[in-house]
Coordinates of C-alpha atoms and ligand atoms in Angstrom, one line a residue:
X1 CA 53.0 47.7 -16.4
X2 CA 54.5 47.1 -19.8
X3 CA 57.5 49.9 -18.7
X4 CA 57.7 47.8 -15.3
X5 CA 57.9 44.2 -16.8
X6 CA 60.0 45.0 -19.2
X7 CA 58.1 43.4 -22.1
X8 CA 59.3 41.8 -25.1
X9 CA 57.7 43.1 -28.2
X10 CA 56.3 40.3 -30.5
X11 CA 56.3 42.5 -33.9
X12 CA 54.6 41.0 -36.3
X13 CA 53.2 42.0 -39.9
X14 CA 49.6 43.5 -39.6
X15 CA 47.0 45.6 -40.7
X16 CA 45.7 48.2 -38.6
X17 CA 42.2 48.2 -39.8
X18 CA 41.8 44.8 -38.9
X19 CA 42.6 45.2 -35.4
X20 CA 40.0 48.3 -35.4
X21 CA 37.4 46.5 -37.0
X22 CA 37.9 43.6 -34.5
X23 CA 38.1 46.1 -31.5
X24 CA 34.7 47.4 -32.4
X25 CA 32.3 45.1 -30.1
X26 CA 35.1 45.7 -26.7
X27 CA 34.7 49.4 -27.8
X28 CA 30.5 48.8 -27.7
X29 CA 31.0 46.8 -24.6
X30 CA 33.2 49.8 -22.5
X31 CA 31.2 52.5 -23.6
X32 CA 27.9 53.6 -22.4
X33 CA 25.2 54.6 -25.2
X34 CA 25.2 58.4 -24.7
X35 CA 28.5 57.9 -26.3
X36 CA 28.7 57.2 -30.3
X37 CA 32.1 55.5 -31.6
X38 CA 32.7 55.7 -35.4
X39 CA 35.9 54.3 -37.3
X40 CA 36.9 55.7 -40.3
X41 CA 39.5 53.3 -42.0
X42 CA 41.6 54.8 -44.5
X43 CA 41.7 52.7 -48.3
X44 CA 45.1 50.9 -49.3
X45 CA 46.1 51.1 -45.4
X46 CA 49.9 50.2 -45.5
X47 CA 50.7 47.8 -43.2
X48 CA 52.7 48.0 -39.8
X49 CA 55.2 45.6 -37.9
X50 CA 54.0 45.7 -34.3
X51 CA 53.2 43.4 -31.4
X52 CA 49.0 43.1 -32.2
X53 CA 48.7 43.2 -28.2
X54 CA 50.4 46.1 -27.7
X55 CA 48.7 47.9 -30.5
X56 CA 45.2 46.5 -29.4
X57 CA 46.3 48.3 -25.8
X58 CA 47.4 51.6 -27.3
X59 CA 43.8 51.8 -29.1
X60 CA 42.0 50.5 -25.7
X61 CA 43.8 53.1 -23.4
X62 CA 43.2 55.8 -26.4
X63 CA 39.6 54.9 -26.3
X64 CA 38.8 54.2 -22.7
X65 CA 41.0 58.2 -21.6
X66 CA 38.4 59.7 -24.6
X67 CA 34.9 57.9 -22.7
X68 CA 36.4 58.8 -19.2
X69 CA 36.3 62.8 -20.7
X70 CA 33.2 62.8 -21.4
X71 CA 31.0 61.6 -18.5
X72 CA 28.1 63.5 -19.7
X73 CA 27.9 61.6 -23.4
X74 CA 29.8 62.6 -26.8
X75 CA 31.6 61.4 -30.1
X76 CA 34.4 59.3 -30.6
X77 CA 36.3 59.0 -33.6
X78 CA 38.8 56.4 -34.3
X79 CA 40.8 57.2 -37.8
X80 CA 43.3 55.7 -39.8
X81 CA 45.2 57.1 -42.5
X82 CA 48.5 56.8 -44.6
X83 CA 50.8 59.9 -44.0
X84 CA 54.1 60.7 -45.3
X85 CA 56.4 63.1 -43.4
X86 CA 58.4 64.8 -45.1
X87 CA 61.2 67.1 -44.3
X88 CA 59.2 70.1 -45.0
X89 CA 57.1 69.0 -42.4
X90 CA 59.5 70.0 -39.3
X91 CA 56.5 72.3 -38.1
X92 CA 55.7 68.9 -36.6
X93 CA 55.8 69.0 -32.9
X94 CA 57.4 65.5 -33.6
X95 CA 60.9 64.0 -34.2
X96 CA 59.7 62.0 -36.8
X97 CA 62.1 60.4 -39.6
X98 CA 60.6 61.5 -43.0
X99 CA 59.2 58.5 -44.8
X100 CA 55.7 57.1 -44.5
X101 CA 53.9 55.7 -41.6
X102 CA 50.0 54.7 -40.8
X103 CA 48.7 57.3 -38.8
X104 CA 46.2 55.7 -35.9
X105 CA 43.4 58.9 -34.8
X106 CA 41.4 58.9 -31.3
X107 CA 39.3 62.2 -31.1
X108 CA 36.9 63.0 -28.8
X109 CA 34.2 66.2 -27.8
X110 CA 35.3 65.9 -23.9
X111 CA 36.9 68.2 -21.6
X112 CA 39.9 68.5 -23.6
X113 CA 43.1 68.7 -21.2
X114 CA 44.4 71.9 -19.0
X115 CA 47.6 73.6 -20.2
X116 CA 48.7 72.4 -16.7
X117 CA 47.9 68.8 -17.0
X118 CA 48.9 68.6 -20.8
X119 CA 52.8 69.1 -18.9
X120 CA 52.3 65.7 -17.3
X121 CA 50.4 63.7 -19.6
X122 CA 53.1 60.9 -20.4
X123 CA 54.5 61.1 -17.0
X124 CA 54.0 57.8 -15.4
X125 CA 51.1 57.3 -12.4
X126 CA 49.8 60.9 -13.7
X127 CA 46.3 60.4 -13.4
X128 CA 43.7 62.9 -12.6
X129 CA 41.4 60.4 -11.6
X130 CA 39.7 59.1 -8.2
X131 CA 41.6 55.9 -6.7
X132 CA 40.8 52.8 -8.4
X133 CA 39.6 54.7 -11.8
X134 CA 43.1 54.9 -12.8
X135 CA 46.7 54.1 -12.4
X136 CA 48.2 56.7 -14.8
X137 CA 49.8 54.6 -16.5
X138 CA 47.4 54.5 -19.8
X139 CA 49.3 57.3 -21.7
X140 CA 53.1 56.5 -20.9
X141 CA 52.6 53.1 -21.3
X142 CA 51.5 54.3 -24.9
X143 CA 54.2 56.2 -25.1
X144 CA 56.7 53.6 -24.5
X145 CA 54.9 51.3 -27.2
X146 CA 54.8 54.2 -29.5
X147 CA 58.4 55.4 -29.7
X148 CA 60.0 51.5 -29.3
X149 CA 58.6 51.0 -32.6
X150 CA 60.3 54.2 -33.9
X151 CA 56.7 56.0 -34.1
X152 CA 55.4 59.1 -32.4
X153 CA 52.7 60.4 -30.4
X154 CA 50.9 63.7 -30.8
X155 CA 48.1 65.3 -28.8
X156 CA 46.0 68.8 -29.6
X157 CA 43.3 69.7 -27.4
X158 CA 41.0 72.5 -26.7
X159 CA 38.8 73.2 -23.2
X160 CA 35.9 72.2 -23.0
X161 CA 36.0 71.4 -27.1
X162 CA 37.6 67.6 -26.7
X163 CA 41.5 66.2 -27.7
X164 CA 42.6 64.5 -30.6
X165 CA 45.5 62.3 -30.0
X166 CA 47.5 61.2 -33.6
X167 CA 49.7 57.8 -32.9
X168 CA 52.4 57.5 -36.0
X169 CA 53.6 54.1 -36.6
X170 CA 56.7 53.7 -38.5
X171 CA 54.6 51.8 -42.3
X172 CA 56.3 49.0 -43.6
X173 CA 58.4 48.9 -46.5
X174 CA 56.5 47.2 -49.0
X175 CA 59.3 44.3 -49.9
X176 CA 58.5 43.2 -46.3
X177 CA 55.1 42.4 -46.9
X178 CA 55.4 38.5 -47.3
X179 CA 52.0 37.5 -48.4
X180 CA 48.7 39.6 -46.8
X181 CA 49.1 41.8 -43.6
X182 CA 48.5 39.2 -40.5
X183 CA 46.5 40.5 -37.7
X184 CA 45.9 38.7 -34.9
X185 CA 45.0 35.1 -34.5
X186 CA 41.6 34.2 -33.9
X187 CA 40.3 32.4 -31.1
X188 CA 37.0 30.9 -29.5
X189 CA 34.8 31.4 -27.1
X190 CA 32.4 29.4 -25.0
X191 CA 29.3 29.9 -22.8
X192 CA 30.6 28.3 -19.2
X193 CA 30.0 30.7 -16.4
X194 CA 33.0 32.3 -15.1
X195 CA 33.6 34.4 -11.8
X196 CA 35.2 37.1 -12.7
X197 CA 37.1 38.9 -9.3
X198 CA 39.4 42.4 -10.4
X199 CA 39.6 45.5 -8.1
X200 CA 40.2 48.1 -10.5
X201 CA 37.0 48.9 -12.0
X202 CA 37.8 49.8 -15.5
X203 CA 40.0 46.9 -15.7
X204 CA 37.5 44.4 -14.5
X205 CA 34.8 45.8 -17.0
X206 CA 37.4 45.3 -20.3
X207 CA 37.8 41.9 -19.3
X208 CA 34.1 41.4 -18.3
X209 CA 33.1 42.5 -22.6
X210 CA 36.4 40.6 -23.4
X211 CA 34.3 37.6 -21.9
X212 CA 31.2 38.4 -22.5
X213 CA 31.8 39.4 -26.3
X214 CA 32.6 35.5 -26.8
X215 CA 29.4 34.2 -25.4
X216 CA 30.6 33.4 -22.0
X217 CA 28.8 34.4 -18.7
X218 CA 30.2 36.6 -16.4
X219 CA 29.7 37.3 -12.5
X220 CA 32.1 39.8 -11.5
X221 CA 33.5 41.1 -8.0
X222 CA 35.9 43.7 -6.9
X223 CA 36.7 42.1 -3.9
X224 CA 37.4 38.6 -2.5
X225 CA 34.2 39.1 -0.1
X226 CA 31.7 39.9 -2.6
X227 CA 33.1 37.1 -4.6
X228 CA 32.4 34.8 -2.4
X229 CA 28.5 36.0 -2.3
X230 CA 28.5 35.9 -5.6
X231 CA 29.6 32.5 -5.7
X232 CA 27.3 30.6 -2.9
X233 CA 24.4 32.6 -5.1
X234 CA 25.3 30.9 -8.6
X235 CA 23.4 27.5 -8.5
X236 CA 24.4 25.9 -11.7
X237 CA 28.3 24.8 -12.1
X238 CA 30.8 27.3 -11.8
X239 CA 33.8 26.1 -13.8
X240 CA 36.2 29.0 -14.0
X241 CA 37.1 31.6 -11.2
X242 CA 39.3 34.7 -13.1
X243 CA 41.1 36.9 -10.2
X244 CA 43.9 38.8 -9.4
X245 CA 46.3 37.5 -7.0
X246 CA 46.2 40.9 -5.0
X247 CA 43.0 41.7 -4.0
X248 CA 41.6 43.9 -1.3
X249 CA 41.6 42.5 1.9
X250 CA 42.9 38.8 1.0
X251 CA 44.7 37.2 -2.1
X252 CA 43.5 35.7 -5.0
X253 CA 44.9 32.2 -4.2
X254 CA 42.9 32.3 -0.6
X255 CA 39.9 33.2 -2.2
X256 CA 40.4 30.3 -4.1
X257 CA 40.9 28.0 -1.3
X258 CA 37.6 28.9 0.1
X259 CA 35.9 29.0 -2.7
X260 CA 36.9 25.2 -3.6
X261 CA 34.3 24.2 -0.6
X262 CA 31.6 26.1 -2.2
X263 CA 32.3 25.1 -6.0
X264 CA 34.7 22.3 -6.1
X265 CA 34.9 22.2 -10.1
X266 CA 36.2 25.8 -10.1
X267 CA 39.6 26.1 -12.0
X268 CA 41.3 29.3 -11.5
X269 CA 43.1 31.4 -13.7
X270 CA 45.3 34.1 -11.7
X271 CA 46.5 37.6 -13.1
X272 CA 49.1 39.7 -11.7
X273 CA 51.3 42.6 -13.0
X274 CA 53.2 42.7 -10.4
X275 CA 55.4 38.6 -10.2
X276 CA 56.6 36.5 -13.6
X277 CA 54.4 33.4 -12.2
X278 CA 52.2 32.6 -10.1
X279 CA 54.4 29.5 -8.3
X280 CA 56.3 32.8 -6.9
X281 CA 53.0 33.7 -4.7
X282 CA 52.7 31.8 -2.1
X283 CA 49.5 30.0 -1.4
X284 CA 49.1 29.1 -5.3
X285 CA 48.9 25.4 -5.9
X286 CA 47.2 22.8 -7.1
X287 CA 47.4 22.2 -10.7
X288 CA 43.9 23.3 -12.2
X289 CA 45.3 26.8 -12.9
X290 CA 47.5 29.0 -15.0
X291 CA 48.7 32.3 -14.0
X292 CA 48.2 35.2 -17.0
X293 CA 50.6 38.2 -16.7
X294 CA 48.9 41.8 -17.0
X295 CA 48.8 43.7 -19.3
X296 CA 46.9 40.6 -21.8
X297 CA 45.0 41.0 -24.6
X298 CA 42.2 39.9 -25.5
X299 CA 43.5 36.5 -26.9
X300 CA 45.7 35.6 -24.3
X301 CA 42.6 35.8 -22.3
X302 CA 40.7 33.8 -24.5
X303 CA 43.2 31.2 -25.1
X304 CA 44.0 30.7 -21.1
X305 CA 40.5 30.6 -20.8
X306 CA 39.8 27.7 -23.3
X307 CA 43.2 25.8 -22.3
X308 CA 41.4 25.9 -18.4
X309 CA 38.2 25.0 -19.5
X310 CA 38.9 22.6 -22.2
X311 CA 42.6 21.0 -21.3
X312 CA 44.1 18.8 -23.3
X313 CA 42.0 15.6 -24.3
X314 CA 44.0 12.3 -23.0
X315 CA 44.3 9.9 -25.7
X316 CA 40.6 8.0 -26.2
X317 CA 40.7 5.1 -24.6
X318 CA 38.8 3.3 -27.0
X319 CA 39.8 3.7 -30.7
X320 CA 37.3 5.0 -33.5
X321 CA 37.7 2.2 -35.6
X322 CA 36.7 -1.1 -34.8
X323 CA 39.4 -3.3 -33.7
X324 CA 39.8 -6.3 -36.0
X325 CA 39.7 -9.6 -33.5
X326 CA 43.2 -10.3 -32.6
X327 CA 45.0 -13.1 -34.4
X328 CA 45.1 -16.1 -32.9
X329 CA 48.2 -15.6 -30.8
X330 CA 50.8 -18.6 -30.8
X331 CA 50.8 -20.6 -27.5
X332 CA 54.6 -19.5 -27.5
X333 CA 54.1 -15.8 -27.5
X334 CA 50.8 -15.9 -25.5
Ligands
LIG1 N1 41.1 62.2 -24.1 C1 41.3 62.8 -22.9 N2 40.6 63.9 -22.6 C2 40.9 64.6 -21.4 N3 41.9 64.2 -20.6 C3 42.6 63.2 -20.9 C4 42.4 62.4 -22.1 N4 43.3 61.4 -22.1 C5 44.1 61.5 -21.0 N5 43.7 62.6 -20.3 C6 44.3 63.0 -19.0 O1 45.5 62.4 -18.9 C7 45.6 61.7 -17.6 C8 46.6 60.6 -17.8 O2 46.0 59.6 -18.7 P1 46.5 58.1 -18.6 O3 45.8 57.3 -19.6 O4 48.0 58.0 -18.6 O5 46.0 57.7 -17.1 P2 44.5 57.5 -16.5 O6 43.6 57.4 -17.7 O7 44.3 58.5 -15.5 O8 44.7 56.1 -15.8 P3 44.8 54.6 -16.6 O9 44.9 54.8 -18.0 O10 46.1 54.0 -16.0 O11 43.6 53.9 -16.1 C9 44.2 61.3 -17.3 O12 44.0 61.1 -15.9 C10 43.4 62.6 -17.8 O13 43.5 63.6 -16.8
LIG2 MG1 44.0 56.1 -19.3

């Protein structure tokens, strides 16, 4: 999706460990507990210039490809390191410019990956998945990211032993570092109910822990149907409805229209990958939504989220401080 909307990088100054360490609870939230996730942050990490959300999607994907290989439980390991290539270093199965980068590791003890499939990895909509596990677009999406910032992307892998993917980004030079690495910008939560409607699977349980690690209560559904269920079944006030605008069977914007009977104080929030805006889809109106563009991260989430739930406060209409008793006004002016 990132290849397909064409989108523009955001680079800014940041420190990879930071975006690990802040990753760690959606990493808890994706995986199931025969699996065990450890970081290993490297000391003095240089920093990198990169968009944080296309970073925080490179380590999701990475992440979420290593659970998927190992449906029956195992280790992940999620490194990070400074390396400097140098030209000795042409063994490397890389075209790497010598000079130093951060080197991001994802290992696993899965399946690891048949010489056949290792041929197609980065191919776009390779996926060796069932229908609506996975688009196949996880890896060259990655890959894209990866090599626009001038980095590289390495994978080693062993039947039956696991993979071990290495991301190089490009580290910065050191007279760019104006003042501490940024990472990304923080955000809050809440703990309103929202209906949460997403088809793909995988997709709709990331955002479900993206919501749910902020203290907010989640229903989900994978179709409009079910949401609807789900919806006539939640008694207390249901202030948000999440959904993609293509859904199985109907859109997202007539579910919305028949939910509004059911739970009139429902804003909506649309997603799509597939327009720029939602005012392009027909059936979306109204003016109690906003439309969020796939792939998001976990802040643009958040922040749509709190911008629905909490807009803007209209100036109070009586002032804090007490208002001194008007003057009496001249009969001339009055
Ligand atoms: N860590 C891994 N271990 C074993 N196989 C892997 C691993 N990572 C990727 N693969 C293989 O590479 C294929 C392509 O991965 P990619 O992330 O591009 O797509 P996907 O995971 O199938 O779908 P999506 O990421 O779009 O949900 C996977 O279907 C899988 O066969
Ligand atoms: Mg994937």
């Amino acid at each position: 999706m990132a290849i397909s909307r064409q989108q523009v990088p955001q680079p800014v100054v940041l420190d990879l460990n930071t975006i690990v360490k802040q990753m760690q609870s959606l990493f808890h939230g994706v995986l199931n507990p025969d699996i065990e996730i450890r970081s290993v942050l490297g000391r003095g990490l240089g920093a990198i210039r990169a968009d944080p959300t296309q970073v925080e999607q490179v380590l999701m994907n990475l992440v979420i490809n290593a659970r998927d290989a190992m449906p029956g439980g195992g280790k992940i390991a999620v490194e990070t390191a400074n390396v400097e290539v140098d030209p000795s270093q042409q063994q490397l199965p890389l075209c790497l410019t010598p000079g130093p980068y951060v080197r991001l590791i994802v290992s696993d003890t899965g399946t690891g990956i048949a010489p056949e499939i290792q041929a197609h990895l980065f191919e776009p909509f390779f996926s060796t998945k069932p229908a609506g596990m996975g688009t196949g677009l996880g890896l060259s999406t990655i890959f894209s990211i990866v090599k626009q910032m001038g980095g590289a992307i390495d994978v080693s892998t062993k039947q039956g032993k696991g993979t071990v993917f290495k991301v190089y980004f490009p580290r910065c030079p050191e007279d760019l570092l104006a003042g501490p690495p940024r990472a990304t910008m923080t955000v809050t939560g809440g703990t309103e109910t929202i209906l949460l409607v997403e088809d793909t699977a995988p997709l709709r349980q990331l955002t479900r822990e993206m919501l749910r690690s902020q203290g907010y209560n989640v229903l989900d559904a994978g179709d409009p149907d079910e949401a609807l269920r789900v919806a006539r079944e939640c008694a207390g006030p249901l202030p948000l409805l999440i959904t993609d605008l293509l859904l199985p069977g109907y859109s997202g914007s007539l579910l919305a229209q028949r939910l509004a009977p059911i739970h009139p104080e429902a804003k909506v929030l649309y997603t799509s990958g597939y327009c720029d805006n939602s005012t392009s889809h027909p059936g979306v109106r109204g003016k109690d939504y906003e439309f969020l563009q796939k792939p998001f991260s976990r802040d643009d989430l958040l922040r749509a989220v709190r911008t629905l739930l909490e807009p803007p406060r209209l100036p109070a209409r009586r002032p804090s401080r007490p208002v001194p008793a008007p003057a009496a006004t001249p009969a001339s002016l009055a």
